[in-house]
XYZ file of C-alpha atoms in Angstrom:
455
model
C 0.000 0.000 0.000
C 0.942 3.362 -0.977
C 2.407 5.096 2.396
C 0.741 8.628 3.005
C 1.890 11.714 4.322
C 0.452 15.230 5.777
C 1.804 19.055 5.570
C -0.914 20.481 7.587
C -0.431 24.661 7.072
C -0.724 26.208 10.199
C 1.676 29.225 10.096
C -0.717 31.981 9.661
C -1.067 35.083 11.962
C -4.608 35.101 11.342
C -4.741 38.836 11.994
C -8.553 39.393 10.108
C -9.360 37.771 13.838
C -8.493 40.252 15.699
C -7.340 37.969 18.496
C -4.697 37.795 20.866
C -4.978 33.676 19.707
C -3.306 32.107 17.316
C -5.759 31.696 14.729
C -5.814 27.444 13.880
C -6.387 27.673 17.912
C -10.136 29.432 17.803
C -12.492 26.442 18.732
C -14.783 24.952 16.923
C -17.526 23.207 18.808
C -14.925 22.794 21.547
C -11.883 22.027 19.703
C -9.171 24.270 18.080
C -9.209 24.169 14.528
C -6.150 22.626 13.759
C -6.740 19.887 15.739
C -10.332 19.046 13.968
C -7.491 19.043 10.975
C -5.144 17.126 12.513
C -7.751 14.409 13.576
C -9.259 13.982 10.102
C -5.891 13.363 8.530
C -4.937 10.717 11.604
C -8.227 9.034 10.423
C -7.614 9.491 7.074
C -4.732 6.607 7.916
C -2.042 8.869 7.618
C 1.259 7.335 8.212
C 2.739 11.287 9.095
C 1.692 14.012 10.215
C 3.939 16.995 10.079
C 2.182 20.765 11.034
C 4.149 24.005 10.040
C 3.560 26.437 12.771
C 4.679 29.820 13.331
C 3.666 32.409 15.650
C 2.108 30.869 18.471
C 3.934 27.349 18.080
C 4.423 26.344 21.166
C 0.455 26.949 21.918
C 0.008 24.349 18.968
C 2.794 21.490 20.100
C 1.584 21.431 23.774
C -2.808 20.857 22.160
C -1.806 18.459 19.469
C 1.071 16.698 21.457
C 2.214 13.282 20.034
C -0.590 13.219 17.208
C 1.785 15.686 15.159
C 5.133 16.269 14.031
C 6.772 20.094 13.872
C 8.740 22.206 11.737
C 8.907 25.839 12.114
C 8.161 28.699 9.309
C 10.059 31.514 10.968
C 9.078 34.036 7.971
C 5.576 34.597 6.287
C 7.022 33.559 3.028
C 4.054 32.073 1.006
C 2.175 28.296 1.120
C 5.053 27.126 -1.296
C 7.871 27.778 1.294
C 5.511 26.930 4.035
C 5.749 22.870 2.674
C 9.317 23.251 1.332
C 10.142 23.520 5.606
C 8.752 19.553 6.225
C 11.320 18.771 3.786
C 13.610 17.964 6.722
C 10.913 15.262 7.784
C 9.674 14.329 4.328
C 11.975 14.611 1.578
C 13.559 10.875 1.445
C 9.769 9.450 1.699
C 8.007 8.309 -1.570
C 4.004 8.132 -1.481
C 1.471 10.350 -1.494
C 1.734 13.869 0.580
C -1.675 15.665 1.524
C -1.399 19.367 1.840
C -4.084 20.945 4.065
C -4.406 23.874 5.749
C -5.185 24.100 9.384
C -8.227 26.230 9.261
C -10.515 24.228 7.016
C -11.917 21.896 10.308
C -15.043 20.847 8.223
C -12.885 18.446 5.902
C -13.569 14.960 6.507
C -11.723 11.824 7.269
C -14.323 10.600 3.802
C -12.676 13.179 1.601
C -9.068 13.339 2.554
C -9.216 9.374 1.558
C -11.252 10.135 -1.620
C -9.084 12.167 -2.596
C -5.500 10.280 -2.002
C -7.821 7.410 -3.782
C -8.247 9.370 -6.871
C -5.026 10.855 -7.359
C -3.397 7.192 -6.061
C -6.023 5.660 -8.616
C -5.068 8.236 -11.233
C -1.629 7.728 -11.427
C -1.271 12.044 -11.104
C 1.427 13.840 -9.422
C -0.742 16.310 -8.304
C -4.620 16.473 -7.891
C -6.751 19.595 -6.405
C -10.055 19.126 -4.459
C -12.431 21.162 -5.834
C -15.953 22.037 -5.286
C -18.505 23.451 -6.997
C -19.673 27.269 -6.441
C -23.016 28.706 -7.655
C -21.368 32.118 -7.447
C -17.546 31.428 -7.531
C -16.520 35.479 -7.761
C -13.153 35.627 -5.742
C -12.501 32.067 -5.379
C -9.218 30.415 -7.801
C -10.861 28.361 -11.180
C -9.813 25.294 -11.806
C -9.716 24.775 -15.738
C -9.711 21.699 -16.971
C -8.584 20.015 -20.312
C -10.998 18.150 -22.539
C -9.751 14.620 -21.176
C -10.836 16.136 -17.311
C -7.389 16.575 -16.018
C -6.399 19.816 -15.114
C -5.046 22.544 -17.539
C -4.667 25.315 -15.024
C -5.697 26.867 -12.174
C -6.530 30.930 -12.484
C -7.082 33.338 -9.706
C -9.771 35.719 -10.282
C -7.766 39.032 -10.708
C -5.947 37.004 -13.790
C -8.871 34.814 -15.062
C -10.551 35.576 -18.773
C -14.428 36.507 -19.024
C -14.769 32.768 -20.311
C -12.934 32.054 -17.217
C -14.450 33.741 -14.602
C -17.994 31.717 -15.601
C -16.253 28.452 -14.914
C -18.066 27.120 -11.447
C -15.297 24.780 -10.605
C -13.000 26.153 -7.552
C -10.103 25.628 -6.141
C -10.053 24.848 -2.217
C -6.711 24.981 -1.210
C -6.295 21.333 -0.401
C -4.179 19.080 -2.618
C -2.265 15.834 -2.711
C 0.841 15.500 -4.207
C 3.753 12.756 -5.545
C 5.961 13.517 -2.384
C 9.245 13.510 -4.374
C 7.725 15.699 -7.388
C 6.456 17.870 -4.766
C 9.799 18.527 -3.388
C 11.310 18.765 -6.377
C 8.954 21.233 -7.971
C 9.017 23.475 -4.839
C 12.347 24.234 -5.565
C 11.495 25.401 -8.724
C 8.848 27.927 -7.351
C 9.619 31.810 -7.849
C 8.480 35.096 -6.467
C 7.728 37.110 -8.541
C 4.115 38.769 -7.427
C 2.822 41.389 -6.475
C 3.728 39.713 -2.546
C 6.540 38.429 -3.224
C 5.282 34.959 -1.744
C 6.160 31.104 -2.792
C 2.384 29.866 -3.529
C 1.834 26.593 -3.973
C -0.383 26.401 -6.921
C 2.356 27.124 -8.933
C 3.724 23.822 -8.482
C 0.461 22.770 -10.837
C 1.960 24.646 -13.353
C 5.362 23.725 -13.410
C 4.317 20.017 -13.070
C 2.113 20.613 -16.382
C 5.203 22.140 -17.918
C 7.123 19.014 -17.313
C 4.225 17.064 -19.163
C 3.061 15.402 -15.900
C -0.589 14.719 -14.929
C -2.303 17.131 -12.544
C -5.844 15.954 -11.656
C -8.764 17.576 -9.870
C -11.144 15.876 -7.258
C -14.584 17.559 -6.467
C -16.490 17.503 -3.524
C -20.084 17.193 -3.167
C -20.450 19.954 -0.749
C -18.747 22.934 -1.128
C -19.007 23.932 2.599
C -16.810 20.921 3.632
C -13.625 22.973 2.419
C -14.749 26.644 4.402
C -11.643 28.163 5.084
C -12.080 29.998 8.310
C -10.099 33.701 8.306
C -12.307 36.093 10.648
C -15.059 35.870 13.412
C -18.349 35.413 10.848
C -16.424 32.541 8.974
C -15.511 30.677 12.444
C -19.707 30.710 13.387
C -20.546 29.601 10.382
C -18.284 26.561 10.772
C -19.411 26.001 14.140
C -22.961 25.806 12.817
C -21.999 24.008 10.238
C -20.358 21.259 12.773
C -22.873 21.288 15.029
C -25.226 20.421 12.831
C -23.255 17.920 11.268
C -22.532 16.636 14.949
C -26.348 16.297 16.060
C -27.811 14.592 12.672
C -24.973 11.982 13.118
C -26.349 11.553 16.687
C -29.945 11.524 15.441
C -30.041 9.138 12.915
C -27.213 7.050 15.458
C -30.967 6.575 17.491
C -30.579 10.097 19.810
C -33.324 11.862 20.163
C -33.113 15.987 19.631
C -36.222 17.905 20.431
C -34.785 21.150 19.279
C -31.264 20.556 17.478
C -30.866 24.234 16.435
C -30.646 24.689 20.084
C -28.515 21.742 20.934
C -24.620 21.536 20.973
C -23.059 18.526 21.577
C -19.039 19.009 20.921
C -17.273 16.228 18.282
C -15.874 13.797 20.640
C -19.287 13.318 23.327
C -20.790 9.899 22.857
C -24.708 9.184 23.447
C -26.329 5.855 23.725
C -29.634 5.612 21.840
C -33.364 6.211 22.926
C -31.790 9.136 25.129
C -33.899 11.936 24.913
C -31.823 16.022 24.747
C -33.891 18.699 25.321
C -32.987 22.072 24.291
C -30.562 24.473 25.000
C -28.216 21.463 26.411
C -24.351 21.768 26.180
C -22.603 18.365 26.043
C -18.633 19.227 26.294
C -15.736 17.630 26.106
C -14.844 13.828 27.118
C -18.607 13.229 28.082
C -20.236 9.601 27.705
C -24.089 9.014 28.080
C -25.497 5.996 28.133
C -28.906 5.020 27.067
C -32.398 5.929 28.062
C -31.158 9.285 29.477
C -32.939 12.468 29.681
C -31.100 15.258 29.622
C -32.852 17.960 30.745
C -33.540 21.938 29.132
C -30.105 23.595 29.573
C -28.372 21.443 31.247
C -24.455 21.567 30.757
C -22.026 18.498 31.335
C -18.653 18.388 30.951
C -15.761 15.758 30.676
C -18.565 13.147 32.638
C -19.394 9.766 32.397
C -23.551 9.817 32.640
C -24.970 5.700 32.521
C -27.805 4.323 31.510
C -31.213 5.334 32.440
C -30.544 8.992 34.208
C -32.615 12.062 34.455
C -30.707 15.638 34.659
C -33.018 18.537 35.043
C -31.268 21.737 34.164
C -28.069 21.331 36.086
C -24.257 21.902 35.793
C -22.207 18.505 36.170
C -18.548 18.391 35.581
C -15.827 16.018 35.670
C -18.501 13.704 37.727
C -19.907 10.222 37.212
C -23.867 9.392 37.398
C -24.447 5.778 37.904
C -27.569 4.440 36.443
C -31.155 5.118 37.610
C -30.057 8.160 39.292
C -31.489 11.716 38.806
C -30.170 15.498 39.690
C -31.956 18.608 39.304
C -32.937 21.546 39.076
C -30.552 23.893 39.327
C -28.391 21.631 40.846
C -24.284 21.279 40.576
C -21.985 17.983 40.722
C -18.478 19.754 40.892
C -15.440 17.975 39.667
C -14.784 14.375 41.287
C -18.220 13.823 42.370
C -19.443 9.691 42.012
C -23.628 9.431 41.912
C -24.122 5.878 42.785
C -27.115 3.651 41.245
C -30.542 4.824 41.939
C -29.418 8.313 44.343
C -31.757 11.248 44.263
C -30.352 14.441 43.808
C -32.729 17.211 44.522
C -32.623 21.107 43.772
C -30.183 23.626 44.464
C -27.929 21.123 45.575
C -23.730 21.348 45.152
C -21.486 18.104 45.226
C -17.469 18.379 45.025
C -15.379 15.544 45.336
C -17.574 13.169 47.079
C -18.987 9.996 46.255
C -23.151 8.925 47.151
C -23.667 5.785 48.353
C -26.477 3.807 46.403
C -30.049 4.865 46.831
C -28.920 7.847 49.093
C -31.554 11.125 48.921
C -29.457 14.399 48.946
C -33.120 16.507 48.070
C -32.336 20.339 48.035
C -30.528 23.032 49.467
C -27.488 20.953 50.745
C -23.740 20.901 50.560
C -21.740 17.948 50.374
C -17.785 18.546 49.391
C -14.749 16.085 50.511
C -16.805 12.895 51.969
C -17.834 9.667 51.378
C -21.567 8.523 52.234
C -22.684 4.989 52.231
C -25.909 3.844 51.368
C -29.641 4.671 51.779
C -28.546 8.245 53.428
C -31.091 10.672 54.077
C -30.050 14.012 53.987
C -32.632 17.006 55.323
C -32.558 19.773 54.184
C -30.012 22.219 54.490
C -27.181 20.276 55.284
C -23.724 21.809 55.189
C -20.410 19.579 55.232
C -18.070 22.545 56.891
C -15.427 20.791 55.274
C -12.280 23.892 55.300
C -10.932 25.202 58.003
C -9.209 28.005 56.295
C -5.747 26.294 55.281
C -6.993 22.830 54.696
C -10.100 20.520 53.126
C -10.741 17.853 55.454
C -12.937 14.790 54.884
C -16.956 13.652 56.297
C -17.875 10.119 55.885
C -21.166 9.028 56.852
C -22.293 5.418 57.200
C -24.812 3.154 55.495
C -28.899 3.983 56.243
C -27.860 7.222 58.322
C -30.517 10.306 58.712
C -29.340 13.484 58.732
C -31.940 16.054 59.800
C -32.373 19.996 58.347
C -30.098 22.760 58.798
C -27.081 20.653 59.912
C -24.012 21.362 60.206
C -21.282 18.684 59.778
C -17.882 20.036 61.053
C -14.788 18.003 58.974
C -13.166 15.991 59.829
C -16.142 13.853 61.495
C -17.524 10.362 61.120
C -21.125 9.031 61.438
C -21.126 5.585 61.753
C -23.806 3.325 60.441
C -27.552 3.535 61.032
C -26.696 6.874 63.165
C -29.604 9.935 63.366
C -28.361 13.521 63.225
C -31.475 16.042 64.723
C -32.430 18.848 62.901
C -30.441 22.093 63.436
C -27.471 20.388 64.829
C -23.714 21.129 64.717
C -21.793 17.857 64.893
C -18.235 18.290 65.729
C -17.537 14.831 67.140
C -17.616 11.322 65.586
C -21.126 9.508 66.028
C -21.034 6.031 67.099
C -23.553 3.551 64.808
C -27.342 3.797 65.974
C -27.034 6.722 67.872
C -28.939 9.896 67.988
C -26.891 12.959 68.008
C -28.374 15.985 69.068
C -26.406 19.269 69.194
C -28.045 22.239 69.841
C -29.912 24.652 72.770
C -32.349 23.571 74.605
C -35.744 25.351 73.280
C -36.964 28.414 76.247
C -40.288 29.868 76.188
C -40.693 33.311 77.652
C -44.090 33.821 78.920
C -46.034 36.683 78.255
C -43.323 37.829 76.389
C -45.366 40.121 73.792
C -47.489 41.133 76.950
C -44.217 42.850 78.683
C -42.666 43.763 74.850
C -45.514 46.389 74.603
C -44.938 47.879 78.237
């Protein structure tokens, strides 16, 4: 098999931003562009990647990591001299070398392999992707000869009236011959108006030499956006989420209002769970099946099983066993462990603690730094005082254990199994197992108090 190679272009300033961020680094449905790139191309069954970066390099090594290999473009010098600097990496390999730039995260894994297919298939030493344009004023024309291989490829400013009604466009992605491309890139000149190395012109001198150049059209021309400013990067975002949520759809998800949905490229949902809208699934997150994922709910890097309800609450970095619900208006803060069938109520916050199964945490409580067993009650309320101003210290509380309202459990404490805590207490001491603590004033009536208030 015909080994494979990537340039991926991501050099650019990106100044039409207007961003302090290195522009293949704007997001896109929660992840930078480059790396929605860089992804594609590992998919693609690329044997190597290599990235061109620039300003803002470092930023770009430390995302992508291992999944990429680096070379540096120290000066702005065109797309031409922008490949010529993998020749370090690339220059003794033969097979086919995919040029891409690092702002077009709509490509798919589909298209980069159509593409090496047909120019692999072709025989060509170079082949453009292409796409058809209804109004293609602005955008590069790809000519082609009468046998369908490419003649020439003419920028607007330079192209003839005949020319300039030709619907075919260039998209700035190409695959190449990697030794032809090497060796034609040192045949590529300066001599524009920018005094840049461009890389179309090694179509040209490739044609000149009598070799094949071939073009490969996509079916959809919005695959191959090319994102330079602020409108450009919403559009792709729409453009991904919607891709994003009909995948999940017709995967057997159910979207009430996708418009209104956004589920970022790397969440996975199990089928017959239900999203409502204005949800936010981000990152890492896995949900299982039967879910219900309440209106505007937001989860993050969490693992949600089978079977649970969230009503319009905040979970991240948190797992939610199965059969368990949470909400509203309720927050599982990172490091949090629902256990099967707990009840999370409203306007509750859990950090770093873990719920015993079947436990009932039902509003107004804080739990942070503990461990509960299970079948806990807890009234509501409850506070685990778990900082003492330097330090977090840790609250466990045993199997089938009551807690009443508008406690107060002072870390670092222990309530043993089957153990009642009264209403309005402060527990500062360890409860032995089936005990009743009770920690607070004794109730005093003052008689005819209102009677003497008035005198």
């Amino acid at each position: 098999m015909t080994k494979r190679f990537a340039v991926i272009l991501a050099a650019g300033q990106g100044t039409r931003m207007k961003s302090k961020l290195y522009k293949v680094m704007h997001p896109v449905m929660g992840k930078p562009m480059v790396e929605h790139v860089v992804d594609q191309a590992r998919d693609a069954d690329i044997d190597t990647i290599v990235t061109v970066t620039g300003v803002g390099a470092e930023t770009v090594q430390e995302r992508l990591s291992s999944k990429s290999q680096y070379v540096l473009q120290e000066e702005q010098l065109g797309t031409a001299h922008a490949v010529l600097q993998a020749e370090p990496v690339l220059k003794n390999e033969e097979g086919t070398t995919l040029v891409i730039c690092g702002d077009t995260p709509l490509l798919t894994k589909e298209t980069l392999d159509g593409l090496m297919k047909h120019h692999e298939s072709a025989g060509a030493k170079a082949t453009v992707l292409t796409a058809h344009a209804d109004d293609p004023f602005g955008y590069g024309r790809v000519i082609r000869s009468e046998d369908g291989s490419v003649l020439k490829i003419v920028e607007q400013k330079d192209a003839s009236e005949e020319e300039q009604a030709v619907q075919e466009i260039n998209t700035g992605t190409y695959c190449f011959d990697n030794q032809a491309l090497f060796s034609a890139l040192k045949e590529v000149g300066n001599d524009n108006v920018q005094g840049e190395y461009y890389l179309p012109d090694v179509m040209e001198i490739l044609k000149n030499k009598q070799e094949l150049v071939s073009a490969y059209q996509l079916d959809h021309k919005e695959e191959a956006l090319g994102v330079n400013d602020r409108v450009a990067l919403a559009k792709a975002s729409q453009l991904m989420k919607q891709r994003i949520n009909e995948q999940h759809m017709r995967n057997g998800v159910t979207l009430i209002d996708p418009d209104n949905t956004y589920i970022e490229r790397d969440v996975k949902i199990g089928q017959d769970t239900v999203i409502e809208p204005g949800v936010y699934l981000k990152g890492q997150t896995v949900i299982g099946e039967d879910c219900t994922i309440g209106a505007h709910s937001i989860i993050v890097d969490s693992t949600i099983h089978s079977d649970v309800e969230v009503k319009s609450s905040l979970i991240e970095e948190s797992v939610m066993e199965s059969h368990s619900d949470i909400g509203p208006n309720s927050h599982l803060r990172p490091q949090s462990v629902i256990k099967e069938a707990v009840h999370i109520g409203n306007y509750v916050e859990i950090k770093k603690a873990t719920i015993g199964k079947k436990s009932k945490v039902g509003h107004l409580t804080y739990v942070g730094d503990a461990t509960l067993g299970e079948n806990i009650n807890l009234g509501c309320g409850t506070i685990f005082v778990n900082y003492d101003g330097k330090k977090k210290h840790h609250i466990k509380v045993g199997d089938n254990s009551f807690v009443g309202c508008n406690a107060n459990l002072i870390a670092p404490v222990t309530i043993e199994d089957n153990s009642y805590i009264a209403a309005g207490s402060t527990i500062t001491d360890n409860v032995p197992s089936e005990t009743l603590a009770i920690a607070r004033s004794r109730q005093t009536n003052k008689v005819d108090y209102f009677k003497n208030s008035e005198k």
